[in-house]
Coordinates of C-alpha atoms and ligand atoms in Angstrom, one line a residue:
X6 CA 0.0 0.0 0.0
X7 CA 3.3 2.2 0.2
X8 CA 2.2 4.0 -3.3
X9 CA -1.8 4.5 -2.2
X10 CA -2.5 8.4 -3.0
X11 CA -5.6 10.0 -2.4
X12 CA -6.5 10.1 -5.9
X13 CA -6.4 6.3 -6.0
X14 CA -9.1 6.7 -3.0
X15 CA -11.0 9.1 -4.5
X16 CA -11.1 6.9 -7.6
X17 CA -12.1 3.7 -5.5
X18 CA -14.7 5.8 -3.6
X19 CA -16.6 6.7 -7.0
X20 CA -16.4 2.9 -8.3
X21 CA -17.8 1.3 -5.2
X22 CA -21.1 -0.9 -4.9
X23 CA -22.9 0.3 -1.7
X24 CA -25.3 -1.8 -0.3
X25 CA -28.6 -0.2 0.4
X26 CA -30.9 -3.0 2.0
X27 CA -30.2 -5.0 5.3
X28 CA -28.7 -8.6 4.7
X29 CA -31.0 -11.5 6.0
X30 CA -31.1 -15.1 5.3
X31 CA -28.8 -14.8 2.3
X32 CA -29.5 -12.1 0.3
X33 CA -30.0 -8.6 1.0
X34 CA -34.1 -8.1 0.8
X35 CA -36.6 -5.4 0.8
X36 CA -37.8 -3.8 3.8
X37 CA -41.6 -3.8 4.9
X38 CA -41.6 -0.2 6.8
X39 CA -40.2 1.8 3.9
X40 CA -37.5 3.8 6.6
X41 CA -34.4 5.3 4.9
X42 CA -31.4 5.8 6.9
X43 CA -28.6 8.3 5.1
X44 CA -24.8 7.5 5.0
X45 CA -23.3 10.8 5.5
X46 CA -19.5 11.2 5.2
X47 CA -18.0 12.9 8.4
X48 CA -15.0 15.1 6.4
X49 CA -18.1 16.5 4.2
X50 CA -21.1 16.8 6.4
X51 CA -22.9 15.2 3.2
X52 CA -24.8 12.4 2.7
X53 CA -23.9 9.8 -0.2
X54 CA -26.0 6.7 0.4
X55 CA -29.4 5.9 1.3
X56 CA -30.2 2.4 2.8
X57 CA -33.5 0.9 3.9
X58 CA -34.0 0.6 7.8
X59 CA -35.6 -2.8 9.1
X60 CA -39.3 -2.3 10.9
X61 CA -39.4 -4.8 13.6
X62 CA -41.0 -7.2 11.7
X63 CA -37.5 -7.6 9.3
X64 CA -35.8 -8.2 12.7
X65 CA -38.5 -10.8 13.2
X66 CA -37.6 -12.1 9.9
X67 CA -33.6 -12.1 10.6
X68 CA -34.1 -13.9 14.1
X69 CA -36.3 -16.7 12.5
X70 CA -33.7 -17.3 10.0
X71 CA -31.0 -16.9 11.8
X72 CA -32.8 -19.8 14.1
X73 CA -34.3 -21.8 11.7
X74 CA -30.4 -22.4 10.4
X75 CA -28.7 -23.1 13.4
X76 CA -31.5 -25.7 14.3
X77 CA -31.1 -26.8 10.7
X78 CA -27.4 -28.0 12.0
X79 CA -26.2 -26.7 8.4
X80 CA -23.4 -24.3 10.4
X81 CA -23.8 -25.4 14.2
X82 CA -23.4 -29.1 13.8
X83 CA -20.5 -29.1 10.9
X84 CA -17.2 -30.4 12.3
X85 CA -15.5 -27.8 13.4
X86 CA -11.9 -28.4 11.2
X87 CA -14.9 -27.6 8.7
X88 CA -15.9 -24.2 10.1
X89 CA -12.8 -23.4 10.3
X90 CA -12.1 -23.6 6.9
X91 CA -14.7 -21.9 5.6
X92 CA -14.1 -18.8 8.2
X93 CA -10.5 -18.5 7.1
X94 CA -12.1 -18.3 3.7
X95 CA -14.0 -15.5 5.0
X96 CA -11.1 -13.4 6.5
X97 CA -9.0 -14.1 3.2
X98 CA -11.8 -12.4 1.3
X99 CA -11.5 -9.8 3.5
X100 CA -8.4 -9.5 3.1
X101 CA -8.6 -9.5 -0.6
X102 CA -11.5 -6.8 -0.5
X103 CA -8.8 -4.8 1.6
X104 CA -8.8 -1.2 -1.0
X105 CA -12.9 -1.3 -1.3
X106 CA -13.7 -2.0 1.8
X107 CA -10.8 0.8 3.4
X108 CA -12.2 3.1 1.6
X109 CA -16.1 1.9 2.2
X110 CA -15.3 2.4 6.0
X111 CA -13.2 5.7 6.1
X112 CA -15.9 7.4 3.6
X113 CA -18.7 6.3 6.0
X114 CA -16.8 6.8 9.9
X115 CA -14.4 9.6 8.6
X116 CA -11.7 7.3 10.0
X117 CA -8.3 8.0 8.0
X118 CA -7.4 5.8 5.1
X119 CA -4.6 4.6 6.2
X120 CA -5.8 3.4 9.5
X121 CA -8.3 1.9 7.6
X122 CA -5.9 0.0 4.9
X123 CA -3.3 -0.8 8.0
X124 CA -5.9 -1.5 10.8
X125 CA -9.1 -1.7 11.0
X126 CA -9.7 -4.0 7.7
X127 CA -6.5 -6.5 8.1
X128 CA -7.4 -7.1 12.0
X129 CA -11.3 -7.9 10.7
X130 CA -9.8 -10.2 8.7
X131 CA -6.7 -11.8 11.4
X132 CA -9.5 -11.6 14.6
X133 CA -12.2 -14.0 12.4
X134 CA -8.7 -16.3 11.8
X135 CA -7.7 -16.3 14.9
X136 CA -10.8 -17.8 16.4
X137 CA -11.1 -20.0 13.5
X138 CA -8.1 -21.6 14.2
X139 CA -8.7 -21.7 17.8
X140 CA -12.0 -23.8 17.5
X141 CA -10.6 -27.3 16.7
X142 CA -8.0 -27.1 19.3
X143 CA -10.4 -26.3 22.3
X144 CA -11.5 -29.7 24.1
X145 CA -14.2 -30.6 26.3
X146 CA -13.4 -32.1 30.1
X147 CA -13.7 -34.7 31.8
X148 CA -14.9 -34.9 35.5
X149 CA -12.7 -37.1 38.1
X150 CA -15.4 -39.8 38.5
X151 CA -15.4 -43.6 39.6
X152 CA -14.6 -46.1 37.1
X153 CA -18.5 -46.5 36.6
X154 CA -19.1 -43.3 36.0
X155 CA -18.0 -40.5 32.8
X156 CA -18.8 -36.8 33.8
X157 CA -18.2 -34.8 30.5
X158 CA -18.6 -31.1 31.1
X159 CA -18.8 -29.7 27.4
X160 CA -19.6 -26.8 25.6
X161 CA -22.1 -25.8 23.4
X162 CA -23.3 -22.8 20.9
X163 CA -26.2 -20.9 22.3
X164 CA -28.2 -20.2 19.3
X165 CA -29.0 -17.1 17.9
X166 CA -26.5 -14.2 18.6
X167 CA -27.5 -10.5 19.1
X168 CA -24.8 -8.1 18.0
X169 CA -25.1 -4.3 18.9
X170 CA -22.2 -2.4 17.8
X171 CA -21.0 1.6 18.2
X172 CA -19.6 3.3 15.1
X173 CA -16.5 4.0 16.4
X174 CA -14.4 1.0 14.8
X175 CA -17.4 -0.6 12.9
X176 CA -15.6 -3.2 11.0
X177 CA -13.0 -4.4 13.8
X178 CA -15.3 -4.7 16.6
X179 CA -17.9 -7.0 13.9
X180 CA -14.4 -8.8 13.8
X181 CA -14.3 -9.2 17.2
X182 CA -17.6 -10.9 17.4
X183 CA -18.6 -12.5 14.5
X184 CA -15.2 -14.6 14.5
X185 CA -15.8 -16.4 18.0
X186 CA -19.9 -16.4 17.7
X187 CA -19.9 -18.5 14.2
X188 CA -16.6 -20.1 14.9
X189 CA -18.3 -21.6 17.7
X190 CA -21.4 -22.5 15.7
X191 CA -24.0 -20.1 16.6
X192 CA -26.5 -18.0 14.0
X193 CA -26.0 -14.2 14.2
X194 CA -27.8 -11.3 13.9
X195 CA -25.4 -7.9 13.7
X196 CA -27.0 -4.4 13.8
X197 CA -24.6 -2.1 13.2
X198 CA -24.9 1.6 14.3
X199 CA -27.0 3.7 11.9
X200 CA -24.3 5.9 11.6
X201 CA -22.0 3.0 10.2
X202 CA -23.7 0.5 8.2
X203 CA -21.8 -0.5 5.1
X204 CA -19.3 -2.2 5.5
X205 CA -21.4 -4.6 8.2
X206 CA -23.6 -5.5 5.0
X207 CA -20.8 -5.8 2.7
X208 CA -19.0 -8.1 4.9
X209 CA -22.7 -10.5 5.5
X210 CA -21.9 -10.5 1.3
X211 CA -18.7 -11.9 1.6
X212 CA -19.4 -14.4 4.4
X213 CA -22.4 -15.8 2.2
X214 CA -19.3 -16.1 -0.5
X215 CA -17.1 -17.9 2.0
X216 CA -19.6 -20.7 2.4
X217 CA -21.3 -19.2 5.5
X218 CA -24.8 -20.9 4.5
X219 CA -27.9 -18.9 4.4
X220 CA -29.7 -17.5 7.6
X221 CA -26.3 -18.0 9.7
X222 CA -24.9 -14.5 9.4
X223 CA -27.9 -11.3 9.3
X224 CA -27.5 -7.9 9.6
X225 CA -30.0 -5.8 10.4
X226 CA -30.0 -1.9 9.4
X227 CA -31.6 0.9 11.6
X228 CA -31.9 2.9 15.0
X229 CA -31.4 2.4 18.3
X230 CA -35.5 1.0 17.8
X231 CA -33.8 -2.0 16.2
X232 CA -31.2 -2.7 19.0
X233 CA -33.8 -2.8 21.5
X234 CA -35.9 -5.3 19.0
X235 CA -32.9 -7.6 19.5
X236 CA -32.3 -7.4 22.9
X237 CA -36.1 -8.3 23.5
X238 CA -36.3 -10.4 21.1
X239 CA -37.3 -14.4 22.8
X240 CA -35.3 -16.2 20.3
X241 CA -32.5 -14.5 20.8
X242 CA -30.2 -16.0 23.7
X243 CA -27.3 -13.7 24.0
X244 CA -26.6 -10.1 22.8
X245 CA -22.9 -9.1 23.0
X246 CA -23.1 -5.5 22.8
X247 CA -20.1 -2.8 23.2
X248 CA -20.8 1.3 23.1
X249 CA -22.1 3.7 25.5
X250 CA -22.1 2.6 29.2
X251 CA -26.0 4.4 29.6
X252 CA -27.6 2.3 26.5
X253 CA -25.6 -0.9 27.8
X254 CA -27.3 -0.7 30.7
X255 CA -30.5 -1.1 29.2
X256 CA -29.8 -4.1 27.9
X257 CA -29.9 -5.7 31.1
X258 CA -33.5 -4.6 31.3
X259 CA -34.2 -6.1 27.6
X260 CA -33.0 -9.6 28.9
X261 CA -35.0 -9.4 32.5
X262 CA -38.2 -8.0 30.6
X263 CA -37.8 -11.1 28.0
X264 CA -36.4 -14.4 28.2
X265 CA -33.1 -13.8 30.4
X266 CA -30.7 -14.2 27.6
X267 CA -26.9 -13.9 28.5
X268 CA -25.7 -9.9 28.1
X269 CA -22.3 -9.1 27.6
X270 CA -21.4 -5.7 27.8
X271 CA -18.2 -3.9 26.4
X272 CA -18.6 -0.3 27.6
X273 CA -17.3 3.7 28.2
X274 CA -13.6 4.4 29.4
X275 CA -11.6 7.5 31.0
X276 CA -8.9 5.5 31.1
X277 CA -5.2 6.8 33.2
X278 CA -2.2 7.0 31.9
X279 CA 0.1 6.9 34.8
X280 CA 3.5 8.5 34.1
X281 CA 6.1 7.7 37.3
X282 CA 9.0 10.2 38.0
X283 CA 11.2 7.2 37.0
X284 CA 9.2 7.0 33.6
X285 CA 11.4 5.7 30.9
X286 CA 12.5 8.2 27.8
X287 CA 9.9 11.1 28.0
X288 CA 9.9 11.6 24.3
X289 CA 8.4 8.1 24.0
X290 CA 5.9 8.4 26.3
X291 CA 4.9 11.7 24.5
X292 CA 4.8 10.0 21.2
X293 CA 2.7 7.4 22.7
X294 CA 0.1 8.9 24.9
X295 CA -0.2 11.5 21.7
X296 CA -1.4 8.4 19.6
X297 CA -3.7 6.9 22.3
X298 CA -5.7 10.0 22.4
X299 CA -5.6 11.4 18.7
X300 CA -5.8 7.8 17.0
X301 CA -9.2 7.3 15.7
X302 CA -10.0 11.1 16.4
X303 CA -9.5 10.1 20.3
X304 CA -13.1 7.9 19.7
X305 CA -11.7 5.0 21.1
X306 CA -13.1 3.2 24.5
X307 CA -9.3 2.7 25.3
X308 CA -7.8 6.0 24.6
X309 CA -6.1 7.5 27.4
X310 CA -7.8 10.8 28.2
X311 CA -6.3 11.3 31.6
X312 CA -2.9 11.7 32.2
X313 CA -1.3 11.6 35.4
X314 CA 1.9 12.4 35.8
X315 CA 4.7 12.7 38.8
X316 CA 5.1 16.3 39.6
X317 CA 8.6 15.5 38.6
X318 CA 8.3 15.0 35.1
X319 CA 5.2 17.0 34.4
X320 CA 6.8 19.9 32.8
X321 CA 9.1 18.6 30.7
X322 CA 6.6 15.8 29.2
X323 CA 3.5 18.4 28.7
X324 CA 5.6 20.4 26.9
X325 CA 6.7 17.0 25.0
X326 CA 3.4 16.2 24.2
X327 CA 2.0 19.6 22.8
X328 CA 4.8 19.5 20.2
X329 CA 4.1 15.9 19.0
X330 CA -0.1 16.9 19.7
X331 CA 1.1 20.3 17.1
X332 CA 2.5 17.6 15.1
X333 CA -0.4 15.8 13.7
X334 CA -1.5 16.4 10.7
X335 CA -5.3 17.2 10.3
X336 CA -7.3 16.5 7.2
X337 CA -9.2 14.7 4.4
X338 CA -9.5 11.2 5.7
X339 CA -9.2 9.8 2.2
X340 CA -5.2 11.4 2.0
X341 CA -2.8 8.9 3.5
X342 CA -0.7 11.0 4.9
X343 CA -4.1 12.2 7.5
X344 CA -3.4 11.2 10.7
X345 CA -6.3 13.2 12.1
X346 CA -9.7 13.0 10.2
X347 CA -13.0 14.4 11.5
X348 CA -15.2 13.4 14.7
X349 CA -18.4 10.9 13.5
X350 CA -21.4 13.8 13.4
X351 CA -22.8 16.7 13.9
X352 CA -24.6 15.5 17.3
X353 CA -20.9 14.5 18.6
X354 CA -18.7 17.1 17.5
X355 CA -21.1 20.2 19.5
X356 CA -20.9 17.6 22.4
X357 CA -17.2 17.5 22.0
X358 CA -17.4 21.2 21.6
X359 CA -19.1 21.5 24.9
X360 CA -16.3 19.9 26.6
X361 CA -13.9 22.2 25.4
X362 CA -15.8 25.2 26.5
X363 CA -16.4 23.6 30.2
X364 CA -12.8 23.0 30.4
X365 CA -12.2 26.5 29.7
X366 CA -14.9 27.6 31.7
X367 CA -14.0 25.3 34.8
X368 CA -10.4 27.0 34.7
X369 CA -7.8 24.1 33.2
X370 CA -5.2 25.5 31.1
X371 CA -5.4 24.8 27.1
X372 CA -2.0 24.0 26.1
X373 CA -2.9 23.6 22.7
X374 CA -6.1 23.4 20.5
X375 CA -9.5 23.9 22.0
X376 CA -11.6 24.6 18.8
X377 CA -13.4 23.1 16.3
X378 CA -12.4 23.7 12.6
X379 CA -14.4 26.7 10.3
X380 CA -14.7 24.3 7.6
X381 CA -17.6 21.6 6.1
X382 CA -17.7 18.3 8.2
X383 CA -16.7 17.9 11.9
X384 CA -13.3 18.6 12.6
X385 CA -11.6 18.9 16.1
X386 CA -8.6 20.4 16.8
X387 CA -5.9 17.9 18.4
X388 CA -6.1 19.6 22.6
X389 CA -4.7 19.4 25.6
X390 CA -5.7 20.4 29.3
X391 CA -3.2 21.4 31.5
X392 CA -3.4 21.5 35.5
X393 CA -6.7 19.4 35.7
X394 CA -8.2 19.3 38.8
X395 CA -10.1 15.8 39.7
X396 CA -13.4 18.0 40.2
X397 CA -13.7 19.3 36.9
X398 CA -15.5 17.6 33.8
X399 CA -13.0 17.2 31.0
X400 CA -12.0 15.0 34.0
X401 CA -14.4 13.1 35.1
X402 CA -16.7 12.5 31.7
X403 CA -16.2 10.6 29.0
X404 CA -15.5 13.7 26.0
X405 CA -14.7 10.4 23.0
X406 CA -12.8 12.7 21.2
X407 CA -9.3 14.6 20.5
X408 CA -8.9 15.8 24.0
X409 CA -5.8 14.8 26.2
X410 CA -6.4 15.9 30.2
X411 CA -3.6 16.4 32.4
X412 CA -3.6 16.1 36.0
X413 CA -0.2 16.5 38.4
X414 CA 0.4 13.8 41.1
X415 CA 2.8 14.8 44.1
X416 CA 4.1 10.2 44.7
X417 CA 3.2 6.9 43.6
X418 CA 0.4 6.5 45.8
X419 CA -1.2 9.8 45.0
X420 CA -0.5 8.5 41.1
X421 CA -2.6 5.6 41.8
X422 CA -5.7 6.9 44.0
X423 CA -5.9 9.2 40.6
X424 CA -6.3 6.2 38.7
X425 CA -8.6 4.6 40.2
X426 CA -10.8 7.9 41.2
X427 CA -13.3 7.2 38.3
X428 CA -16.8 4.3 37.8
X429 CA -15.0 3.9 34.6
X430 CA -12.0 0.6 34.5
X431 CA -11.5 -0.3 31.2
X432 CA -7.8 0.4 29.9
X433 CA -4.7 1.9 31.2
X434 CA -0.8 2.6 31.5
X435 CA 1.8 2.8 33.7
X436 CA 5.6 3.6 32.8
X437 CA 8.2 3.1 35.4
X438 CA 11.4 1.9 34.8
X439 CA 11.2 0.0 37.9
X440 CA 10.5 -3.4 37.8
X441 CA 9.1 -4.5 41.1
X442 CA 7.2 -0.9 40.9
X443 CA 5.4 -2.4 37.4
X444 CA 4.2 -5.7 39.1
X445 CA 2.8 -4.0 42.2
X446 CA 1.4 -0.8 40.6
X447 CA 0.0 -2.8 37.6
X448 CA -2.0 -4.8 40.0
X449 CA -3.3 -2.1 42.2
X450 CA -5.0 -0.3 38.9
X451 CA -9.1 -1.3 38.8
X452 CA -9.0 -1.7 34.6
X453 CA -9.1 -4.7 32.1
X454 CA -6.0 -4.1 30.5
X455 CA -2.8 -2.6 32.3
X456 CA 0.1 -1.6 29.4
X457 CA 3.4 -1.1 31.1
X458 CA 6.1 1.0 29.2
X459 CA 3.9 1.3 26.5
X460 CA 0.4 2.3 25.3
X461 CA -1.7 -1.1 24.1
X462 CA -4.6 -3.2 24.4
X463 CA -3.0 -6.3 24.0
X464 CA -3.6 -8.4 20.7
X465 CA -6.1 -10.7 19.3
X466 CA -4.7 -13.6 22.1
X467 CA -5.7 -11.5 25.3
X468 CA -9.1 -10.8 26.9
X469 CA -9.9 -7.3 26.3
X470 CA -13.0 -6.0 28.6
X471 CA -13.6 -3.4 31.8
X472 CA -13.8 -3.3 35.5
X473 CA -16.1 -1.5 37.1
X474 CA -18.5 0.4 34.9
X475 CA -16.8 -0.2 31.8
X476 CA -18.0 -3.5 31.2
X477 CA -20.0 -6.7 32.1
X478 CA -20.6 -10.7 31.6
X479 CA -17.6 -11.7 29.7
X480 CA -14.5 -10.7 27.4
X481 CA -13.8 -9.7 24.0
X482 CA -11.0 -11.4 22.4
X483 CA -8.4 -14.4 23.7
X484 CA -10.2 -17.9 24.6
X485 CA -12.3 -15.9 27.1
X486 CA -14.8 -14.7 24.0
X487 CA -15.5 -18.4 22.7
X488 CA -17.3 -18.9 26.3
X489 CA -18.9 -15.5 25.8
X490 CA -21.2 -17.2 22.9
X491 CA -21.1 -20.8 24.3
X492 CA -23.5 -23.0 27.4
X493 CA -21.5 -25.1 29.5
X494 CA -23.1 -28.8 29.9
X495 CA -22.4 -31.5 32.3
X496 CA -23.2 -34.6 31.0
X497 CA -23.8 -37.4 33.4
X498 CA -23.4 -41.3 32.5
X499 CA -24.0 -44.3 34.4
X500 CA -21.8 -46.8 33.0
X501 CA -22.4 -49.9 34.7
X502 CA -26.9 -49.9 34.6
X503 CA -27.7 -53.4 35.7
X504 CA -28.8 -55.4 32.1
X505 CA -32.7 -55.9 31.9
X506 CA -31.8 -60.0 31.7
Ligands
NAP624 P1 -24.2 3.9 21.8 O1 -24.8 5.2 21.5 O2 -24.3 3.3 23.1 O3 -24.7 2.9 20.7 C1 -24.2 1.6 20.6 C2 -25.2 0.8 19.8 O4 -26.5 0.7 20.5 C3 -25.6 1.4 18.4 O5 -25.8 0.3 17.5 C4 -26.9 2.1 18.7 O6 -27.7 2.3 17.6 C5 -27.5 1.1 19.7 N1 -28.6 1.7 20.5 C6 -28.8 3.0 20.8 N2 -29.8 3.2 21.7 C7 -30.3 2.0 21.9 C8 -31.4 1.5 22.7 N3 -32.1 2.3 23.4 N4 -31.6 0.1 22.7 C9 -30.8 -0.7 22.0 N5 -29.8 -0.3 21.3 C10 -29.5 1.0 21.2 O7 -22.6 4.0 21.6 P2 -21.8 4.7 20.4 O8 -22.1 6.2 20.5 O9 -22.2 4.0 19.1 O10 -20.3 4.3 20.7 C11 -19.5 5.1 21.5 C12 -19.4 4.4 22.9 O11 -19.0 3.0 22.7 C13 -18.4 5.0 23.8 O12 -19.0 5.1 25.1 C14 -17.3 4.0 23.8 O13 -16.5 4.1 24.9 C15 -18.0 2.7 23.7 N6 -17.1 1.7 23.1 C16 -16.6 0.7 23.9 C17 -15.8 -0.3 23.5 C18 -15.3 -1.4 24.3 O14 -14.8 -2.4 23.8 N7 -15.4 -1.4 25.6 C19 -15.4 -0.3 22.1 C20 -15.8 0.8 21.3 C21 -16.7 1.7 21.8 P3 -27.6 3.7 16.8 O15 -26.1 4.1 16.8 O16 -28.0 3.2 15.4 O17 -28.4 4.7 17.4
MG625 MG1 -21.4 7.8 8.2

């Protein structure tokens, strides 16, 4: 992708085949309510694609083919070596689609193209491998029983899967849980946000093309409406669901108010950075904590918006970070040399805006940025709040965009009640050069992930999922996510019955 210029995306933007209807049992198919939902491109303000929104009865539709194939036993009861193959055939066309669907996503999210071409698409593609290799390798147990006796505690698919996703990293976090839902033989049903549809659909296409049979892999297009059609719904036994911590919530209403189906929640972050006086090379750190806040226009559940930092080193790494913040280069998502593109909408970017003005307002010091850009679409300056105080907003909330806060901490301890001073426990970081200091500190921290010496959610091997708050009922990622979408069964044999003779 080394020679990708914007003009090759422009040109792939105007060639593309958008989907326009939701995908269910096969094909994509005509909606009953006659709803239109518009595709508007974030660096333009502008819609460019209309697609049909499901009524509730197409999400009836989707659930009863989605369960009519996984009784069937066409997907759930193939050998697994066999789903396997067919899902790696899946991420290779992925992977093959790599240019269209890059460009699909960054038009639709405003994400930049080259995160698109170097992230989001190729780790669709490696998370759906991943867990397809994984599935013939995972065994069932065996009890400790008397010789007359086998106790087999096994594991099995739960049926039809509920998928509610944000718009933030629409492709990668379908990755995340279409590969262990169908690798472990379940049906699903995928509703991506309204805001982000497309590529959802055109990835239901290529499963279909993969040999993913009919009815096993739906998406379903529209509102929050449809999410909470889903998460009602009494066919559907699990929703796995990551966004916002207030609509999460509700889902655990849905599944008391129906038939008690399984909720997994991946959820909000305001997630610590905490930077030790013994911090290794400052200029690293800046480099780092610029990219976990500015990457993805700071919309990511793990970005590190706080920053707390040993009165020690707080000087000299601010004024690292501003320059590296200063550095990044703000634009047209579609150029590959963007590093910054614009916020998802309208809605979000005043809501960002409002953050910036408390901050302001409530007395931290801008060290750089604080304004939204006088031009079409929603674009944020890259900011940063100095001498933060734990009362204030900026500090508290979750902003979800390009806005770094920056709080001093006078020791270690102080470091660490900072951390931990939010409901929020998804991600964080701590860099000390100090070894023993890493293995106790990293322990104290109430979060999912801890990154030492570096700024990272692990990989596709390692649970990924919050404390507190910022999550509930099971993991993302790693082995953990195949028991996310499967029942555990004991299965209890007499060996020795007397014969009836
Ligand atoms: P959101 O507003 O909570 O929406 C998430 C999904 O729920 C969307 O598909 C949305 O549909 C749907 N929805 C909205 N209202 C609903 C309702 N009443 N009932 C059922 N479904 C409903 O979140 P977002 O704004 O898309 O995403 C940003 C949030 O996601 C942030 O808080 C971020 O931290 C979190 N996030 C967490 C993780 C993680 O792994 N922990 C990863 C990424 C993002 P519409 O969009 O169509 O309205
Ligand atoms: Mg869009």
């Amino acid at each position: 992708m080394t020679n990708f210029t914007r003009d090759d995306a422009v040109a792939v933007a105007a060639a593309l085949r958008l989907p326009t209807r939701p995908f269910i049992n096969g094909a994509y198919r005509k909606t009953t309510g006659g709803k239109l939902l518009e595709s508007v491109n974030p660096a333009t303000g502008k819609a460019f694609a209309e697609i049909e929104a499901c009524s509730i009865s197409d999400v009836d539709a989707a659930v009863a083919a989605a369960k009519a194939a996984f009784t069937s036993g066409v997907w759930s009861a193939k050998h697994p070596a066999e789903r396997k193959a067919v899902l790696l055939r899946f991420a290779d066309l992925i992977r093959a689609n790599l240019v269209e669907l890059a460009v699909m996503e960054s038009l639709d999210s405003g994400k930049p193209i080259t995160d698109c071409l170097t992230v989001d698409v190729p780790a669709t593609a490696d998370s759906i491998a991943w867990h397809a290799e994984a599935q013939d390798k995972l065994f069932s147990r065996v009890s400790s029983t008397d010789k007359d006796t086998l106790g087999l505690i096994v594991r099995e698919p739960l049926g039809v899967v509920g998928l509610v996703l944000p718009w933030n990293f629409p492709m990668l976090m379908a990755g995340w849980k279409v590969g262990p839902a169908l690798a472990t033989g379940n049906s699903v049903v995928l509703k991506p946000s309204q805001m982000t549809t497309l590529t959802a659909l055109a990835m239901a296409e290529l499963a279909l093309e993969a040999g993913i049979p009919e009815g096993v892999f739906n998406v379903v297009t529209g509102s929050g409406a449809v999410g909470e059609a889903l998460g009602l719904h009494p066919d559907v036994r699990i929703i796995s669901f990551t966004g916002s911590t207030e609509v999460g919530k509700k889902f655990l209403d849905y599944s008391r108010l129906s038939n008690l189906k399984r909720i997994v929640l991946e959820l909000g972050g305001k997630n610590p950075a905490v930077v030790l006086a013994d911090a290794p090379n400052l200029d690293f750190v800046a480099e780092q904590q610029a990219f976990s806040i500015l990457t993805n226009m700071g919309q990511n559940c793990a970005s590190n918006s706080r920053l707390i930092v040993h009165k020690a080193v707080k000087e000299e790494l601010v004024e690292k970070l501003v320059s590296v913040c200063k550095g990044w280069k703000l634009g047209d998502p579609l150029d590959p040399t963007t590093q910054l593109g614009p916020v998802i909408g309208e809605n979000h970017c005043k809501s960002i805006e409002r953050y910036l003005d408390k901050g302001k307002s409530e007395g931290a010091r801008l060290a750089c940025g604080g304004n939204r850009l006088d031009r079409d679409g929603y674009f944020i300056e890259a900011t940063v709040f100095d001498r933060v105080t734990p009362e204030m907003t900026i500090y508290r909330e979750e902003i979800f965009g390009p806005v770094l806060t920056i709080i001093e901490a006078q020791n270690d301890d102080h470091a660490i009640e900072l951390a931990n001073d939010t409901e929020y426990g998804l991600t964080a970081s701590l860099y000390t050069t100090d070894v023993g200091k890493a293995h106790r500190l990293s322990r104290q921290i109430n979060a999912g992930t801890v990154s030492v010496n570096c700024y990272s959610e692990g990989d596709m091997a390692t649970p990924f999922g919050g404390f507190k708050q910022s999550g509930f009922g099971g993991r993302d990622n790693g082995l953990e996510a195949h028991e996310q979408y499967t029942e555990v069964k004991t299965v209890w044999m007499n060996l020795n019955a007397p014969s009836r003779s």
